[in-house]
């Protein structure tokens, strides 16, 4: 893309007295000089005010790579999936109305680890699925992404998401049932189930699989942590420990210092919280928030 600094003077002539310019006008300029439309939209989403305008000072800071603010992360549930799932709506048998799916732990290579401590689903539900999660802007973003990602049109089910927006106000017509967080059950037990509540949204159930299967991570940390706790308990009992109340016993015997060793701040929070199901010691501040 061309150097953007040379357009500031022209933009000043187009700007209002408060030093702002309309989002659509600025986006048009960016696209005209070579920026992809989707990238221009992303820049506008970060910089625009609630009135749909952009401060030229903020734009100048972005161009100079000296940002005055952190780049916002805009969740789009439509894009929180695998590419192949965009075509599934075409593959269901005619007349399909409801799809009922379940999630389980298939077991462990260690035969003696035959139980799983379920933990983490509530985070994903409250973080990504509650309330209005489908908007026109998110649908439009998905249309743009899919048109660039796939060869040809027709894979992205725009009509389906448009229906959810117009019929359900952007809220997902899905019902999820689960065992209580922290419960220990045998492996190969159904941990949670989900089914669409609107027969026209039969395709939605498994579209959400990709995101919800991420519960494997906090669940695995929680289960692993529990088995470590059982091992520590056994060793303490065998060596004559008599102080089992807090702060004694095993509660501070395995300390979490894993923040720096995981892939993201979100991973640190999820894994750290899962560890705290079994122990009280942590240096992972994200797990406490």
PDB file of N, CA and C in Angstrom, residues 11 17 38 43 47 67 76-77 80 83 93 104 118 145 150 155 177 203 223 228 241 277:
ATOM      1  N   UNK A  11      -7.034  15.277   3.628  1.00  0.00           N
ATOM      2  CA  UNK A  11      -8.044  14.888   4.606  1.00  0.00           C
ATOM      3  C   UNK A  11      -8.425  16.053   5.508  1.00  0.00           C
ATOM      4  N   UNK A  17     -14.634  20.802  11.840  1.00  0.00           N
ATOM      5  CA  UNK A  17     -13.888  21.707  12.713  1.00  0.00           C
ATOM      6  C   UNK A  17     -13.243  20.990  13.881  1.00  0.00           C
ATOM      7  N   UNK A  38     -11.451  -5.265   3.513  1.00  0.00           N
ATOM      8  CA  UNK A  38     -11.582  -5.863   4.852  1.00  0.00           C
ATOM      9  C   UNK A  38     -10.601  -5.226   5.827  1.00  0.00           C
ATOM     10  N   UNK A  43      -9.431  -1.252  10.355  1.00  0.00           N
ATOM     11  CA  UNK A  43      -8.836  -0.003  10.850  1.00  0.00           C
ATOM     12  C   UNK A  43      -9.930   0.927  11.352  1.00  0.00           C
ATOM     13  N   UNK A  47     -10.558   2.723  15.110  1.00  0.00           N
ATOM     14  CA  UNK A  47     -10.378   4.159  15.281  1.00  0.00           C
ATOM     15  C   UNK A  47     -11.675   4.956  15.399  1.00  0.00           C
ATOM     16  N   UNK A  67       0.964   3.959  17.969  1.00  0.00           N
ATOM     17  CA  UNK A  67      -0.429   3.967  18.427  1.00  0.00           C
ATOM     18  C   UNK A  67      -0.584   4.534  19.820  1.00  0.00           C
ATOM     19  N   UNK A  76     -15.927 -12.378  16.620  1.00  0.00           N
ATOM     20  CA  UNK A  76     -16.939 -12.682  15.612  1.00  0.00           C
ATOM     21  C   UNK A  76     -17.179 -14.176  15.661  1.00  0.00           C
ATOM     22  N   UNK A  77     -18.274 -14.579  16.294  1.00  0.00           N
ATOM     23  CA  UNK A  77     -18.580 -15.995  16.493  1.00  0.00           C
ATOM     24  C   UNK A  77     -18.698 -16.717  15.155  1.00  0.00           C
ATOM     25  N   UNK A  80     -15.317 -18.018  14.317  1.00  0.00           N
ATOM     26  CA  UNK A  80     -14.673 -18.854  15.335  1.00  0.00           C
ATOM     27  C   UNK A  80     -14.991 -20.319  15.061  1.00  0.00           C
ATOM     28  N   UNK A  83     -12.835 -23.962   8.625  1.00  0.00           N
ATOM     29  CA  UNK A  83     -13.265 -23.607   7.272  1.00  0.00           C
ATOM     30  C   UNK A  83     -14.291 -24.588   6.712  1.00  0.00           C
ATOM     31  N   UNK A  93     -29.286 -33.929   5.285  1.00  0.00           N
ATOM     32  CA  UNK A  93     -30.408 -34.482   4.496  1.00  0.00           C
ATOM     33  C   UNK A  93     -31.592 -33.523   4.464  1.00  0.00           C
ATOM     34  N   UNK A 104     -17.521 -35.672  24.981  1.00  0.00           N
ATOM     35  CA  UNK A 104     -17.042 -36.606  25.996  1.00  0.00           C
ATOM     36  C   UNK A 104     -15.525 -36.648  26.006  1.00  0.00           C
ATOM     37  N   UNK A 118     -14.424 -32.248  35.086  1.00  0.00           N
ATOM     38  CA  UNK A 118     -14.992 -31.352  34.083  1.00  0.00           C
ATOM     39  C   UNK A 118     -14.894 -29.906  34.551  1.00  0.00           C
ATOM     40  N   UNK A 145     -14.603 -12.168   4.281  1.00  0.00           N
ATOM     41  CA  UNK A 145     -13.555 -13.150   4.536  1.00  0.00           C
ATOM     42  C   UNK A 145     -13.747 -14.405   3.697  1.00  0.00           C
ATOM     43  N   UNK A 150     -12.399 -18.705   0.027  1.00  0.00           N
ATOM     44  CA  UNK A 150     -12.864 -19.809  -0.807  1.00  0.00           C
ATOM     45  C   UNK A 150     -12.875 -19.417  -2.282  1.00  0.00           C
ATOM     46  N   UNK A 155     -20.706 -20.891  -0.467  1.00  0.00           N
ATOM     47  CA  UNK A 155     -20.437 -21.734   0.703  1.00  0.00           C
ATOM     48  C   UNK A 155     -20.944 -21.081   1.984  1.00  0.00           C
ATOM     49  N   UNK A 177     -26.742 -28.330  27.733  1.00  0.00           N
ATOM     50  CA  UNK A 177     -26.860 -28.925  29.065  1.00  0.00           C
ATOM     51  C   UNK A 177     -25.518 -29.545  29.429  1.00  0.00           C
ATOM     52  N   UNK A 203     -28.303 -26.484  11.371  1.00  0.00           N
ATOM     53  CA  UNK A 203     -26.886 -26.429  10.985  1.00  0.00           C
ATOM     54  C   UNK A 203     -26.015 -25.760  12.051  1.00  0.00           C
ATOM     55  N   UNK A 223      -8.034 -32.055  35.289  1.00  0.00           N
ATOM     56  CA  UNK A 223      -7.922 -33.495  35.530  1.00  0.00           C
ATOM     57  C   UNK A 223      -6.501 -33.876  35.910  1.00  0.00           C
ATOM     58  N   UNK A 228      -2.405 -35.227  40.199  1.00  0.00           N
ATOM     59  CA  UNK A 228      -1.205 -34.836  40.953  1.00  0.00           C
ATOM     60  C   UNK A 228      -1.544 -34.670  42.440  1.00  0.00           C
ATOM     61  N   UNK A 241       1.968 -37.477  57.587  1.00  0.00           N
ATOM     62  CA  UNK A 241       1.386 -36.141  57.713  1.00  0.00           C
ATOM     63  C   UNK A 241       0.107 -36.197  58.548  1.00  0.00           C
ATOM     64  N   UNK A 277      -8.866 -25.283  40.976  1.00  0.00           N
ATOM     65  CA  UNK A 277      -9.921 -26.190  41.429  1.00  0.00           C
ATOM     66  C   UNK A 277      -9.362 -27.158  42.465  1.00  0.00           C
TER      67      UNK A 277
END
